[in-house]
Coordinates of C-alpha atoms and ligand atoms in Angstrom, one line a residue:
M1 CA 0.0 0.0 0.0
S2 CA 1.2 3.5 -0.7
F3 CA 0.4 6.1 1.9
D4 CA 1.3 9.7 1.6
Q5 CA 2.5 11.8 4.6
H6 CA -1.1 12.9 5.3
G7 CA -2.2 9.3 5.9
R8 CA -4.1 9.0 2.6
T9 CA -3.9 5.7 0.6
I10 CA -2.6 6.6 -2.9
D11 CA -3.3 3.7 -5.2
Y12 CA -4.8 5.3 -8.3
L13 CA -2.7 6.3 -11.3
R14 CA -4.1 8.4 -14.1
I15 CA -2.0 8.3 -17.2
S16 CA -2.3 10.8 -20.0
V17 CA -1.2 8.8 -23.1
T18 CA -1.5 11.6 -25.6
D19 CA -2.2 15.3 -25.7
R20 CA -3.8 15.0 -29.2
C21 CA -7.5 14.8 -29.7
N22 CA -10.0 14.3 -32.5
L23 CA -12.2 17.0 -30.9
R24 CA -11.6 20.6 -29.6
C25 CA -14.0 21.1 -26.7
L26 CA -14.3 24.8 -26.0
Y27 CA -13.4 24.4 -22.3
C28 CA -10.5 22.1 -22.8
M29 CA -8.4 22.9 -25.8
P30 CA -7.7 25.9 -28.1
E31 CA -9.2 25.5 -31.6
E32 CA -5.7 25.1 -33.2
G33 CA -4.9 22.2 -30.7
V34 CA -2.0 22.2 -28.4
P35 CA 1.5 22.8 -29.7
S36 CA 2.7 19.5 -31.0
K37 CA 5.4 17.7 -29.0
S38 CA 8.2 15.8 -30.6
H39 CA 7.9 12.1 -30.6
D40 CA 10.9 11.8 -28.4
S41 CA 9.5 14.1 -25.7
M42 CA 6.6 11.7 -25.2
L43 CA 6.7 8.5 -23.2
S44 CA 6.7 5.4 -25.4
L45 CA 4.2 2.7 -24.6
E46 CA 7.0 0.6 -23.2
E47 CA 8.0 3.4 -20.9
I48 CA 4.5 3.9 -19.7
A49 CA 4.2 0.2 -18.9
S50 CA 7.6 0.2 -17.1
F51 CA 6.4 3.1 -14.9
A52 CA 3.1 1.4 -14.2
R53 CA 5.0 -1.8 -13.2
I54 CA 7.1 0.2 -10.7
A55 CA 4.0 2.0 -9.4
A56 CA 2.2 -1.3 -9.0
G57 CA 5.2 -2.4 -6.9
E58 CA 4.6 0.6 -4.7
G59 CA 0.9 -0.3 -4.2
F60 CA -0.9 1.4 -7.1
K61 CA -3.8 -0.9 -8.0
R62 CA -6.0 1.1 -10.4
I63 CA -5.0 2.8 -13.6
R64 CA -7.0 5.2 -15.8
L65 CA -5.9 6.0 -19.3
T66 CA -6.8 9.5 -20.4
G67 CA -5.5 12.3 -22.6
G68 CA -6.1 14.1 -24.9
E69 CA -8.1 11.4 -26.5
P70 CA -6.6 8.1 -25.5
L71 CA -8.2 6.3 -28.4
V72 CA -6.1 8.3 -30.9
R73 CA -2.8 7.0 -29.4
L74 CA -1.4 4.4 -31.7
G75 CA -1.1 1.0 -30.0
I76 CA -3.5 1.8 -27.1
E77 CA -4.8 -1.8 -27.2
E78 CA -1.3 -3.1 -26.9
L79 CA -0.7 -0.8 -23.9
V80 CA -3.9 -2.1 -22.2
T81 CA -2.6 -5.7 -22.7
K82 CA 0.8 -4.7 -21.1
L83 CA -0.8 -3.0 -18.2
R84 CA -3.2 -5.9 -17.6
A85 CA -0.3 -8.3 -17.3
I86 CA 1.3 -6.3 -14.4
P87 CA 0.9 -8.1 -11.1
G88 CA -1.0 -5.9 -8.6
V89 CA -3.0 -4.0 -11.2
E90 CA -6.6 -4.8 -10.5
S91 CA -8.5 -2.6 -12.9
I92 CA -7.9 -0.5 -16.0
A93 CA -10.3 2.3 -16.9
M94 CA -10.4 4.9 -19.7
T95 CA -11.9 8.3 -20.0
T96 CA -12.8 8.9 -23.6
N97 CA -15.0 11.1 -25.8
G98 CA -16.4 7.8 -27.1
I99 CA -16.1 8.7 -30.8
L100 CA -13.8 5.8 -31.7
L101 CA -15.4 3.3 -29.3
P102 CA -17.6 1.5 -31.8
K103 CA -14.4 0.7 -33.8
M104 CA -12.1 -0.1 -30.9
A105 CA -14.1 -1.2 -27.8
K106 CA -14.1 -4.9 -28.6
K107 CA -10.4 -5.1 -28.9
L108 CA -9.9 -3.0 -25.8
K109 CA -12.2 -5.2 -23.8
E110 CA -10.3 -8.3 -25.0
A111 CA -7.1 -6.6 -24.0
G112 CA -8.4 -6.2 -20.5
L113 CA -10.0 -2.7 -20.2
S114 CA -12.6 -2.9 -17.5
R115 CA -14.5 0.3 -17.5
V116 CA -15.1 3.5 -19.5
N117 CA -16.1 7.0 -18.7
I118 CA -17.5 8.8 -21.8
S119 CA -17.6 12.6 -22.0
L120 CA -20.7 14.1 -23.4
D121 CA -21.9 17.6 -22.4
T122 CA -25.1 17.9 -24.2
L123 CA -27.7 15.7 -25.9
D124 CA -28.5 18.4 -28.5
P125 CA -26.7 17.5 -31.8
D126 CA -26.1 21.2 -32.8
Q127 CA -24.9 22.2 -29.3
Y128 CA -22.6 19.1 -29.3
H129 CA -21.1 20.3 -32.6
H130 CA -20.7 23.8 -31.2
I131 CA -19.0 22.6 -27.9
T132 CA -16.7 20.1 -29.5
R133 CA -16.2 22.5 -32.5
W134 CA -16.9 19.7 -35.0
G135 CA -18.1 16.5 -33.3
N136 CA -21.0 14.4 -34.5
I137 CA -23.1 13.3 -31.5
K138 CA -24.4 10.2 -33.3
E139 CA -20.9 8.7 -33.0
V140 CA -20.9 9.2 -29.2
H141 CA -24.3 7.6 -28.9
R142 CA -23.0 4.6 -30.8
G143 CA -20.0 4.6 -28.5
I144 CA -22.2 4.5 -25.4
D145 CA -24.3 1.7 -26.9
T146 CA -21.2 -0.3 -27.8
A147 CA -19.8 0.1 -24.3
L148 CA -23.0 -1.2 -22.7
E149 CA -23.4 -4.1 -25.2
L150 CA -19.9 -5.3 -24.6
G151 CA -20.5 -5.4 -20.9
F152 CA -18.3 -2.6 -19.6
R153 CA -19.5 -1.8 -16.1
P154 CA -19.9 0.8 -14.8
V155 CA -20.3 3.1 -17.8
K156 CA -20.2 6.6 -16.7
I157 CA -21.1 9.8 -18.6
N158 CA -19.1 12.8 -17.7
V159 CA -20.9 16.1 -18.2
V160 CA -19.0 19.4 -17.7
V161 CA -21.7 22.0 -16.7
V162 CA -21.1 25.5 -18.0
R163 CA -23.7 28.0 -17.0
S164 CA -23.6 30.1 -20.2
L165 CA -24.1 27.0 -22.3
D166 CA -27.5 26.4 -20.7
Q167 CA -27.4 22.7 -21.3
D168 CA -30.5 20.6 -20.9
L169 CA -29.5 18.8 -17.7
L170 CA -32.8 17.1 -17.2
A171 CA -32.2 15.2 -20.4
F172 CA -29.1 13.7 -18.8
V173 CA -30.9 12.7 -15.6
R174 CA -33.5 10.9 -17.8
M175 CA -30.6 9.0 -19.4
S176 CA -30.0 7.3 -16.0
L177 CA -33.5 5.9 -16.0
D178 CA -33.7 2.9 -18.4
R179 CA -30.1 1.9 -18.8
P180 CA -27.3 1.4 -16.3
L181 CA -25.7 4.7 -17.1
H182 CA -24.1 6.8 -14.4
V183 CA -24.3 10.4 -15.3
R184 CA -21.8 12.7 -13.4
F185 CA -22.0 16.4 -13.5
I186 CA -18.6 18.0 -13.2
E187 CA -17.9 21.5 -12.1
Y188 CA -16.3 23.6 -14.8
M189 CA -12.7 24.4 -13.9
P190 CA -10.3 27.1 -15.1
V191 CA -7.6 25.5 -17.3
G192 CA -5.0 26.6 -19.8
G193 CA -2.9 29.7 -20.0
S194 CA -3.0 32.0 -17.1
L195 CA -5.8 31.4 -14.7
G196 CA -8.9 33.6 -14.6
N197 CA -10.5 35.2 -17.7
E198 CA -7.6 34.4 -20.0
G199 CA -6.6 31.0 -21.1
L200 CA -9.7 29.3 -22.5
G201 CA -12.1 32.0 -21.2
W202 CA -13.2 30.5 -17.9
T203 CA -15.2 32.8 -15.7
K204 CA -16.3 32.3 -12.1
E205 CA -19.9 32.9 -13.1
D206 CA -19.8 30.0 -15.6
T207 CA -19.1 27.5 -12.8
I208 CA -22.3 26.3 -11.2
P209 CA -21.4 25.2 -7.6
N210 CA -22.5 21.7 -6.9
E211 CA -25.0 22.6 -4.1
E212 CA -26.7 25.0 -6.5
L213 CA -26.7 22.4 -9.3
I214 CA -28.2 19.7 -7.1
A215 CA -31.0 22.0 -6.0
L216 CA -31.6 23.1 -9.6
I217 CA -31.7 19.5 -10.9
N218 CA -34.0 18.4 -8.0
Q219 CA -36.4 21.2 -8.9
K220 CA -36.4 20.2 -12.6
T221 CA -36.9 16.5 -11.8
Q222 CA -39.9 17.3 -9.6
E223 CA -41.4 19.7 -12.1
G224 CA -40.8 17.1 -14.8
G225 CA -42.7 14.5 -12.8
L226 CA -39.7 12.3 -12.1
G227 CA -39.7 12.8 -8.4
A228 CA -36.7 13.9 -6.2
L229 CA -33.2 12.7 -6.5
E230 CA -32.5 10.3 -3.6
P231 CA -29.0 10.5 -2.1
L232 CA -27.1 7.2 -2.1
S233 CA -25.1 6.9 1.0
Q234 CA -24.1 3.2 1.0
Q235 CA -21.0 2.4 -0.9
S236 CA -22.8 -0.7 -2.2
E237 CA -25.5 1.4 -3.9
T238 CA -23.1 3.6 -5.9
P239 CA -21.2 2.7 -9.0
T240 CA -17.9 1.6 -7.6
G241 CA -16.2 4.9 -7.8
W242 CA -12.5 5.7 -7.5
G243 CA -13.2 9.3 -7.1
P244 CA -15.1 11.7 -5.0
A245 CA -18.5 11.9 -6.7
R246 CA -21.6 12.3 -4.5
Y247 CA -24.3 10.0 -5.9
Y248 CA -28.1 10.2 -6.2
Q249 CA -30.8 8.2 -7.9
L250 CA -34.3 8.6 -9.3
K251 CA -36.8 6.1 -8.0
G252 CA -36.7 3.0 -10.1
A253 CA -33.7 4.1 -12.2
K254 CA -31.1 1.7 -13.4
G255 CA -28.4 4.2 -13.3
T256 CA -27.3 7.0 -11.0
V257 CA -26.6 10.7 -11.0
G258 CA -23.4 12.0 -9.5
F259 CA -21.8 15.4 -8.8
I260 CA -18.1 16.1 -8.8
S261 CA -16.9 19.3 -7.3
A262 CA -13.2 20.3 -7.4
L263 CA -14.0 24.0 -6.7
S264 CA -16.9 24.5 -4.3
R265 CA -16.4 21.4 -2.2
H266 CA -12.8 20.4 -2.5
F267 CA -12.2 16.7 -1.8
C268 CA -8.4 16.8 -1.0
S269 CA -8.8 14.7 2.1
E270 CA -10.1 11.9 0.0
C271 CA -7.5 12.3 -2.7
N272 CA -6.1 8.9 -3.8
R273 CA -4.3 9.7 -7.0
M274 CA -1.2 10.7 -8.9
R275 CA -1.1 11.9 -12.5
L276 CA 1.5 11.0 -15.2
T277 CA 1.6 13.4 -18.1
V278 CA 2.2 12.4 -21.7
D279 CA 5.7 13.8 -21.4
G280 CA 6.6 11.8 -18.4
Q281 CA 6.0 14.3 -15.5
L282 CA 4.4 13.0 -12.3
L283 CA 2.0 15.5 -10.8
P284 CA 1.2 15.1 -7.1
C285 CA -1.8 17.5 -7.4
L286 CA -3.9 18.6 -10.3
F287 CA -3.8 22.2 -9.3
S288 CA -0.2 22.5 -8.4
N289 CA 2.6 23.3 -10.8
T290 CA 5.0 21.0 -9.0
S291 CA 6.1 18.0 -11.1
Y292 CA 8.6 15.2 -10.9
D293 CA 10.6 14.0 -14.0
V294 CA 9.9 10.4 -14.4
K295 CA 11.0 10.4 -18.1
A296 CA 14.6 11.2 -17.3
A297 CA 14.7 8.5 -14.6
L298 CA 13.1 6.0 -17.0
R299 CA 15.6 6.9 -19.8
S300 CA 18.5 6.5 -17.4
Q301 CA 17.6 2.8 -17.3
D302 CA 17.9 3.0 -13.6
L303 CA 14.6 1.5 -12.2
D304 CA 15.6 2.3 -8.7
A305 CA 15.8 6.0 -9.7
V306 CA 12.3 5.7 -11.1
G307 CA 11.0 4.3 -7.8
Q308 CA 12.8 7.1 -5.9
V309 CA 11.1 9.8 -8.1
L310 CA 7.8 8.2 -7.4
R311 CA 8.3 8.1 -3.7
K312 CA 9.5 11.7 -3.7
A313 CA 6.4 12.8 -5.5
L314 CA 4.3 10.8 -3.1
A315 CA 6.0 12.4 -0.1
S316 CA 5.4 15.9 -1.6
K317 CA 1.6 15.4 -2.1
P318 CA 0.1 18.5 -0.5
S319 CA -2.7 18.1 2.1
E320 CA -4.9 20.3 0.0
H321 CA -4.9 22.8 -2.8
H322 CA -5.5 25.7 -0.5
H323 CA -8.2 27.2 -2.8
K324 CA -5.9 27.6 -5.7
V325 CA -8.0 25.8 -8.2
G326 CA -7.3 25.5 -11.9
T327 CA -4.2 24.6 -13.8
E328 CA -2.0 26.4 -16.2
H329 CA -1.8 23.2 -18.3
Y330 CA -4.5 22.4 -20.8
M331 CA -6.7 19.7 -19.5
S332 CA -5.7 17.6 -22.6
Q333 CA -2.1 17.6 -21.4
I334 CA -2.9 16.2 -17.9
G335 CA -6.0 14.2 -18.6
G336 CA -8.5 15.8 -16.2
Ligands
LIG1 N1 -10.7 13.1 -24.4 C1 -11.2 12.4 -23.2 C2 -12.5 12.8 -22.8 O1 -13.0 13.9 -23.2 O2 -13.2 12.1 -22.0 C3 -10.2 12.3 -22.0 C4 -9.5 13.6 -21.7 S1 -10.5 14.9 -21.0 C5 -9.3 16.1 -20.7 C6 -10.9 14.3 -19.4 C7 -12.1 14.9 -18.7 O3 -11.7 16.3 -18.4 C8 -13.3 15.0 -19.6 O4 -14.4 14.4 -18.9 C9 -13.5 16.4 -19.8 O5 -14.9 16.8 -19.9 C10 -12.9 17.0 -18.6 N2 -12.6 18.4 -18.7 C11 -11.9 19.0 -19.7 N3 -11.7 20.4 -19.5 C12 -12.4 20.6 -18.3 C13 -12.6 21.8 -17.6 N4 -12.2 23.0 -18.0 N5 -13.3 21.7 -16.4 C14 -13.8 20.5 -16.0 N6 -13.6 19.3 -16.7 C15 -12.9 19.4 -17.8
LIG2 FE1 -10.6 16.3 -26.5 FE2 -11.5 15.3 -24.2 FE3 -10.5 17.7 -24.3 FE4 -12.8 17.3 -25.5 S1 -12.4 17.1 -23.3 S2 -11.0 18.4 -26.4 S3 -12.5 15.3 -26.2 S4 -9.4 15.9 -24.6

């Protein structure tokens, strides 16, 4: 088991396998994409697997592949196979925009991927096209269907809520009724460039704090004749989560509705994760600029040095982000 100096168990590794993406969500990436990195500056699949092996030796049990869009990284299925073979790795998940799932999900399942989170911020085709700058929502729906048909469980739907986008949130809650879909509303965070109004244009007003959102959605479900959202307090009732979502359910629903707040209710005391960026930097905290160079250690061929970097990063995990929320990286570079 890996504990940090604040007594938290740290056993969840999020790996950004690419900073490229086939979409350009307004709140995540600039339209022109992120400046391209040289091939050499990115970790190879073998290097990622080597690091994961060392992390598993230190007690990391759960891995999430993210990005950028992880499905555009060449050889992603091969990476899942390699990670699956590591003793101590109990589960491998992926966060994806879902576009390429119909084509790739079967192979990924066979390779050992256990669960998927699919990002979808609106159910309106035109708004989806606007938010992602060119995406076709039909492809995401096919991705969700494929994930369910292949038996990935749980399948979670990540919805970033942006006040000025005025998304139809009730439509998402309805999605949790008939199929085992776990919809999670995520507070919009400032990312990219300098924090505040620059970068990707985040404003404080555009973030709807969780408490306000829960009240708003409860009002809508009741007005819409769906009844109130019932809080799920037992761990056994919630989709086995690795993160800090608070879950609710509509009466009789097959899925759940969750709320994730990094801003209004920070969950640092429950933090269980470390992040590895595509260029081999280990980030002890999403909102801190401190990073540890795993790539250099990996390339020195000295595996003890890699373990030392990991332990150093663990030891430096802050107790909390002290209300400095947001990151100067683009989300696509660190994987959310
Ligand atoms: N491309 C994949 C996807 O979209 O699921 C994985 C990478 S994406 C950076 C990971 C998660 O970060 C997604 O659920 C996305 O919605 C979320 N995200 C991106 N920018 C965000 C922001 N500014 N605030 C909150 N969440 C954000
Ligand atoms: Fe791509 Fe995911 Fe970022 Fe959208 S949120 S631009 S899909 S990396």
